[in-house]
């Protein structure tokens, strides 16, 4: 009897965030059906839904805006497409679904420009996967201050990137 075939390789990311990455985004962004000012700056930008700001596209967010849960889900789907594309465009190496999803969560939070200019991306594209995974921990500041919520988020993203237990950080 021949030996069993080897396990299949991990599936390609398919350029969409996986369920774990989506849970990280939703868990750390939280859901707000009413617009609120950015907690890191105490003002702009205004945010609604799962971390949606006007910079991501419609709807434009301002004081007094309210949405439904269904609208928040639709806005998030639309927003994630932008960040999935940003990761796809920036990364030159093959990624696992977990690596791709961790990078989408990271980019959703810090923005495509910061991903583009990051040492994390430079190391990843150079093939230093371990070094790139350590770079997540450097992105924990808002308004010049270390934010505990960002520390936890980066730990979750790094763990997902490494296909480790990310849920312990939610």
PDB file of C-alpha atoms in Angstrom:
ATOM      1  CA  UNK A   1       0.000   0.000   0.000  1.00  0.00           C
ATOM      2  CA  UNK A   2       1.510   3.402  -0.988  1.00  0.00           C
ATOM      3  CA  UNK A   3       2.070   6.059   1.678  1.00  0.00           C
ATOM      4  CA  UNK A   4      -0.616   8.725   2.039  1.00  0.00           C
ATOM      5  CA  UNK A   5      -0.136  11.824  -0.102  1.00  0.00           C
ATOM      6  CA  UNK A   6       1.410  14.887   1.568  1.00  0.00           C
ATOM      7  CA  UNK A   7      -1.001  17.507   2.909  1.00  0.00           C
ATOM      8  CA  UNK A   8      -1.981  20.168   0.413  1.00  0.00           C
ATOM      9  CA  UNK A   9      -0.216  23.541   0.585  1.00  0.00           C
ATOM     10  CA  UNK A  10      -2.066  26.397   2.295  1.00  0.00           C
ATOM     11  CA  UNK A  11      -4.639  27.982   0.024  1.00  0.00           C
ATOM     12  CA  UNK A  12      -3.670  31.203  -1.712  1.00  0.00           C
ATOM     13  CA  UNK A  13      -5.252  34.262  -0.134  1.00  0.00           C
ATOM     14  CA  UNK A  14      -7.438  34.943  -3.147  1.00  0.00           C
ATOM     15  CA  UNK A  15      -6.926  38.634  -2.414  1.00  0.00           C
ATOM     16  CA  UNK A  16      -9.616  38.644   0.280  1.00  0.00           C
ATOM     17  CA  UNK A  17      -9.306  38.783   4.037  1.00  0.00           C
ATOM     18  CA  UNK A  18     -10.038  35.511   5.817  1.00  0.00           C
ATOM     19  CA  UNK A  19     -12.410  35.017   8.764  1.00  0.00           C
ATOM     20  CA  UNK A  20      -9.633  35.441  11.344  1.00  0.00           C
ATOM     21  CA  UNK A  21      -8.482  38.733   9.833  1.00  0.00           C
ATOM     22  CA  UNK A  22     -12.060  39.961   9.665  1.00  0.00           C
ATOM     23  CA  UNK A  23     -12.563  39.092  13.330  1.00  0.00           C
ATOM     24  CA  UNK A  24      -9.431  41.082  14.240  1.00  0.00           C
ATOM     25  CA  UNK A  25     -10.617  44.119  12.271  1.00  0.00           C
ATOM     26  CA  UNK A  26     -14.112  43.996  13.745  1.00  0.00           C
ATOM     27  CA  UNK A  27     -12.869  43.236  17.244  1.00  0.00           C
ATOM     28  CA  UNK A  28     -10.414  46.103  17.427  1.00  0.00           C
ATOM     29  CA  UNK A  29     -12.364  48.660  15.414  1.00  0.00           C
ATOM     30  CA  UNK A  30     -15.588  47.965  17.274  1.00  0.00           C
ATOM     31  CA  UNK A  31     -18.970  48.906  15.878  1.00  0.00           C
ATOM     32  CA  UNK A  32     -20.441  52.361  16.257  1.00  0.00           C
ATOM     33  CA  UNK A  33     -23.677  53.246  14.513  1.00  0.00           C
ATOM     34  CA  UNK A  34     -23.129  56.938  15.322  1.00  0.00           C
ATOM     35  CA  UNK A  35     -20.197  59.048  14.134  1.00  0.00           C
ATOM     36  CA  UNK A  36     -17.515  59.782  16.730  1.00  0.00           C
ATOM     37  CA  UNK A  37     -14.257  61.779  16.684  1.00  0.00           C
ATOM     38  CA  UNK A  38     -10.931  59.952  16.404  1.00  0.00           C
ATOM     39  CA  UNK A  39      -9.874  58.907  19.929  1.00  0.00           C
ATOM     40  CA  UNK A  40      -6.170  59.211  19.089  1.00  0.00           C
ATOM     41  CA  UNK A  41      -6.464  62.874  18.109  1.00  0.00           C
ATOM     42  CA  UNK A  42      -9.629  63.875  19.938  1.00  0.00           C
ATOM     43  CA  UNK A  43     -11.085  65.182  16.697  1.00  0.00           C
ATOM     44  CA  UNK A  44     -10.550  64.511  12.998  1.00  0.00           C
ATOM     45  CA  UNK A  45     -11.169  62.205  11.340  1.00  0.00           C
ATOM     46  CA  UNK A  46     -14.731  61.333  12.281  1.00  0.00           C
ATOM     47  CA  UNK A  47     -15.384  57.592  12.289  1.00  0.00           C
ATOM     48  CA  UNK A  48     -18.460  55.354  11.990  1.00  0.00           C
ATOM     49  CA  UNK A  49     -19.283  51.679  11.585  1.00  0.00           C
ATOM     50  CA  UNK A  50     -16.223  49.450  11.858  1.00  0.00           C
ATOM     51  CA  UNK A  51     -13.575  52.154  11.736  1.00  0.00           C
ATOM     52  CA  UNK A  52     -14.813  53.820   8.551  1.00  0.00           C
ATOM     53  CA  UNK A  53     -13.535  57.330   7.837  1.00  0.00           C
ATOM     54  CA  UNK A  54     -14.185  59.600   4.878  1.00  0.00           C
ATOM     55  CA  UNK A  55     -10.661  58.852   3.612  1.00  0.00           C
ATOM     56  CA  UNK A  56     -11.824  55.330   2.700  1.00  0.00           C
ATOM     57  CA  UNK A  57     -14.607  56.698   0.473  1.00  0.00           C
ATOM     58  CA  UNK A  58     -18.365  57.099   0.882  1.00  0.00           C
ATOM     59  CA  UNK A  59     -20.156  57.795   3.042  1.00  0.00           C
ATOM     60  CA  UNK A  60     -18.575  61.039   4.164  1.00  0.00           C
ATOM     61  CA  UNK A  61     -18.492  60.960   7.966  1.00  0.00           C
ATOM     62  CA  UNK A  62     -19.340  63.966  10.095  1.00  0.00           C
ATOM     63  CA  UNK A  63     -20.871  64.770  13.459  1.00  0.00           C
ATOM     64  CA  UNK A  64     -24.466  63.515  13.693  1.00  0.00           C
ATOM     65  CA  UNK A  65     -24.227  60.787  11.014  1.00  0.00           C
ATOM     66  CA  UNK A  66     -25.954  57.520  11.961  1.00  0.00           C
ATOM     67  CA  UNK A  67     -26.153  54.193  10.099  1.00  0.00           C
ATOM     68  CA  UNK A  68     -27.710  50.756  10.595  1.00  0.00           C
ATOM     69  CA  UNK A  69     -25.815  47.560  11.381  1.00  0.00           C
ATOM     70  CA  UNK A  70     -26.493  46.342   7.815  1.00  0.00           C
ATOM     71  CA  UNK A  71     -25.051  49.568   6.410  1.00  0.00           C
ATOM     72  CA  UNK A  72     -21.982  49.160   8.634  1.00  0.00           C
ATOM     73  CA  UNK A  73     -21.414  45.653   7.222  1.00  0.00           C
ATOM     74  CA  UNK A  74     -21.727  46.925   3.628  1.00  0.00           C
ATOM     75  CA  UNK A  75     -19.376  49.848   4.283  1.00  0.00           C
ATOM     76  CA  UNK A  76     -16.833  47.478   5.841  1.00  0.00           C
ATOM     77  CA  UNK A  77     -16.968  45.129   2.825  1.00  0.00           C
ATOM     78  CA  UNK A  78     -16.395  48.081   0.508  1.00  0.00           C
ATOM     79  CA  UNK A  79     -13.586  49.479   2.649  1.00  0.00           C
ATOM     80  CA  UNK A  80     -11.827  46.120   2.927  1.00  0.00           C
ATOM     81  CA  UNK A  81     -11.613  45.863  -0.868  1.00  0.00           C
ATOM     82  CA  UNK A  82      -9.473  49.019  -0.864  1.00  0.00           C
ATOM     83  CA  UNK A  83      -7.087  47.616   1.747  1.00  0.00           C
ATOM     84  CA  UNK A  84      -6.969  44.162   0.167  1.00  0.00           C
ATOM     85  CA  UNK A  85      -5.922  45.825  -3.091  1.00  0.00           C
ATOM     86  CA  UNK A  86      -3.313  47.937  -1.289  1.00  0.00           C
ATOM     87  CA  UNK A  87      -1.726  44.798   0.184  1.00  0.00           C
ATOM     88  CA  UNK A  88      -1.919  42.926  -3.119  1.00  0.00           C
ATOM     89  CA  UNK A  89      -0.273  45.843  -4.929  1.00  0.00           C
ATOM     90  CA  UNK A  90       2.472  46.329  -2.320  1.00  0.00           C
ATOM     91  CA  UNK A  91       3.603  42.761  -1.596  1.00  0.00           C
ATOM     92  CA  UNK A  92       5.828  41.099  -4.163  1.00  0.00           C
ATOM     93  CA  UNK A  93       6.033  37.663  -2.526  1.00  0.00           C
ATOM     94  CA  UNK A  94       3.508  34.850  -2.203  1.00  0.00           C
ATOM     95  CA  UNK A  95       1.605  35.009   1.076  1.00  0.00           C
ATOM     96  CA  UNK A  96      -0.443  32.555   3.084  1.00  0.00           C
ATOM     97  CA  UNK A  97      -4.051  33.478   3.764  1.00  0.00           C
ATOM     98  CA  UNK A  98      -3.107  34.346   7.366  1.00  0.00           C
ATOM     99  CA  UNK A  99      -0.206  36.572   6.313  1.00  0.00           C
ATOM    100  CA  UNK A 100      -2.367  38.390   3.777  1.00  0.00           C
ATOM    101  CA  UNK A 101      -5.202  38.844   6.287  1.00  0.00           C
ATOM    102  CA  UNK A 102      -2.899  40.155   9.024  1.00  0.00           C
ATOM    103  CA  UNK A 103      -1.504  42.692   6.551  1.00  0.00           C
ATOM    104  CA  UNK A 104      -5.001  43.769   5.501  1.00  0.00           C
ATOM    105  CA  UNK A 105      -5.938  44.376   9.157  1.00  0.00           C
ATOM    106  CA  UNK A 106      -2.697  46.309   9.677  1.00  0.00           C
ATOM    107  CA  UNK A 107      -3.237  48.400   6.536  1.00  0.00           C
ATOM    108  CA  UNK A 108      -6.878  49.037   7.440  1.00  0.00           C
ATOM    109  CA  UNK A 109      -5.601  50.604  10.663  1.00  0.00           C
ATOM    110  CA  UNK A 110      -2.460  52.471   9.546  1.00  0.00           C
ATOM    111  CA  UNK A 111      -3.349  53.237   5.911  1.00  0.00           C
ATOM    112  CA  UNK A 112      -1.850  52.172   2.580  1.00  0.00           C
ATOM    113  CA  UNK A 113       0.761  54.947   2.583  1.00  0.00           C
ATOM    114  CA  UNK A 114       2.185  53.761   5.885  1.00  0.00           C
ATOM    115  CA  UNK A 115       2.281  50.173   4.636  1.00  0.00           C
ATOM    116  CA  UNK A 116       4.104  51.315   1.484  1.00  0.00           C
ATOM    117  CA  UNK A 117       6.798  53.161   3.431  1.00  0.00           C
ATOM    118  CA  UNK A 118       7.158  50.598   6.240  1.00  0.00           C
ATOM    119  CA  UNK A 119      10.187  48.553   7.144  1.00  0.00           C
ATOM    120  CA  UNK A 120       7.705  45.712   7.609  1.00  0.00           C
ATOM    121  CA  UNK A 121       6.920  45.733   3.873  1.00  0.00           C
ATOM    122  CA  UNK A 122      10.568  46.180   2.863  1.00  0.00           C
ATOM    123  CA  UNK A 123      11.612  43.183   4.988  1.00  0.00           C
ATOM    124  CA  UNK A 124       8.693  41.067   3.785  1.00  0.00           C
ATOM    125  CA  UNK A 125       9.414  41.770   0.132  1.00  0.00           C
ATOM    126  CA  UNK A 126      13.103  40.979   0.749  1.00  0.00           C
ATOM    127  CA  UNK A 127      12.095  37.556   2.092  1.00  0.00           C
ATOM    128  CA  UNK A 128      12.750  38.244   5.786  1.00  0.00           C
ATOM    129  CA  UNK A 129       9.420  36.894   7.034  1.00  0.00           C
ATOM    130  CA  UNK A 130      10.533  36.590  10.676  1.00  0.00           C
ATOM    131  CA  UNK A 131      11.928  40.129  10.699  1.00  0.00           C
ATOM    132  CA  UNK A 132       8.786  41.478   9.055  1.00  0.00           C
ATOM    133  CA  UNK A 133       6.627  39.838  11.720  1.00  0.00           C
ATOM    134  CA  UNK A 134       8.576  41.668  14.449  1.00  0.00           C
ATOM    135  CA  UNK A 135       7.840  45.031  12.802  1.00  0.00           C
ATOM    136  CA  UNK A 136       4.151  44.897  13.759  1.00  0.00           C
ATOM    137  CA  UNK A 137       5.134  45.760  17.357  1.00  0.00           C
ATOM    138  CA  UNK A 138       6.522  49.160  16.303  1.00  0.00           C
ATOM    139  CA  UNK A 139       3.128  50.465  15.152  1.00  0.00           C
ATOM    140  CA  UNK A 140       1.559  51.170  18.552  1.00  0.00           C
ATOM    141  CA  UNK A 141       1.529  54.981  18.716  1.00  0.00           C
ATOM    142  CA  UNK A 142      -1.302  57.468  18.329  1.00  0.00           C
ATOM    143  CA  UNK A 143      -0.767  61.138  18.989  1.00  0.00           C
ATOM    144  CA  UNK A 144       2.794  60.327  20.100  1.00  0.00           C
ATOM    145  CA  UNK A 145       1.611  57.990  22.864  1.00  0.00           C
ATOM    146  CA  UNK A 146       1.768  54.204  23.140  1.00  0.00           C
ATOM    147  CA  UNK A 147      -1.810  52.939  23.010  1.00  0.00           C
ATOM    148  CA  UNK A 148      -2.559  49.655  24.841  1.00  0.00           C
ATOM    149  CA  UNK A 149      -5.287  48.812  22.324  1.00  0.00           C
ATOM    150  CA  UNK A 150      -2.812  49.177  19.457  1.00  0.00           C
ATOM    151  CA  UNK A 151      -0.307  47.001  21.319  1.00  0.00           C
ATOM    152  CA  UNK A 152      -2.914  44.241  21.600  1.00  0.00           C
ATOM    153  CA  UNK A 153      -3.975  44.666  17.973  1.00  0.00           C
ATOM    154  CA  UNK A 154      -0.392  44.395  16.736  1.00  0.00           C
ATOM    155  CA  UNK A 155       0.140  41.280  18.852  1.00  0.00           C
ATOM    156  CA  UNK A 156      -2.990  39.739  17.313  1.00  0.00           C
ATOM    157  CA  UNK A 157      -1.894  40.695  13.784  1.00  0.00           C
ATOM    158  CA  UNK A 158       1.633  39.363  14.346  1.00  0.00           C
ATOM    159  CA  UNK A 159       0.245  36.103  15.743  1.00  0.00           C
ATOM    160  CA  UNK A 160      -2.104  35.717  12.760  1.00  0.00           C
ATOM    161  CA  UNK A 161       0.763  36.555  10.384  1.00  0.00           C
ATOM    162  CA  UNK A 162       2.667  33.664  12.005  1.00  0.00           C
ATOM    163  CA  UNK A 163      -0.454  31.426  12.019  1.00  0.00           C
ATOM    164  CA  UNK A 164      -0.322  31.360  15.816  1.00  0.00           C
ATOM    165  CA  UNK A 165      -3.024  31.881  18.465  1.00  0.00           C
ATOM    166  CA  UNK A 166      -4.189  35.425  17.705  1.00  0.00           C
ATOM    167  CA  UNK A 167      -7.463  35.092  19.637  1.00  0.00           C
ATOM    168  CA  UNK A 168      -5.720  35.492  22.998  1.00  0.00           C
ATOM    169  CA  UNK A 169      -5.178  39.180  22.184  1.00  0.00           C
ATOM    170  CA  UNK A 170      -8.791  40.126  21.440  1.00  0.00           C
TER     171      UNK A 170
END
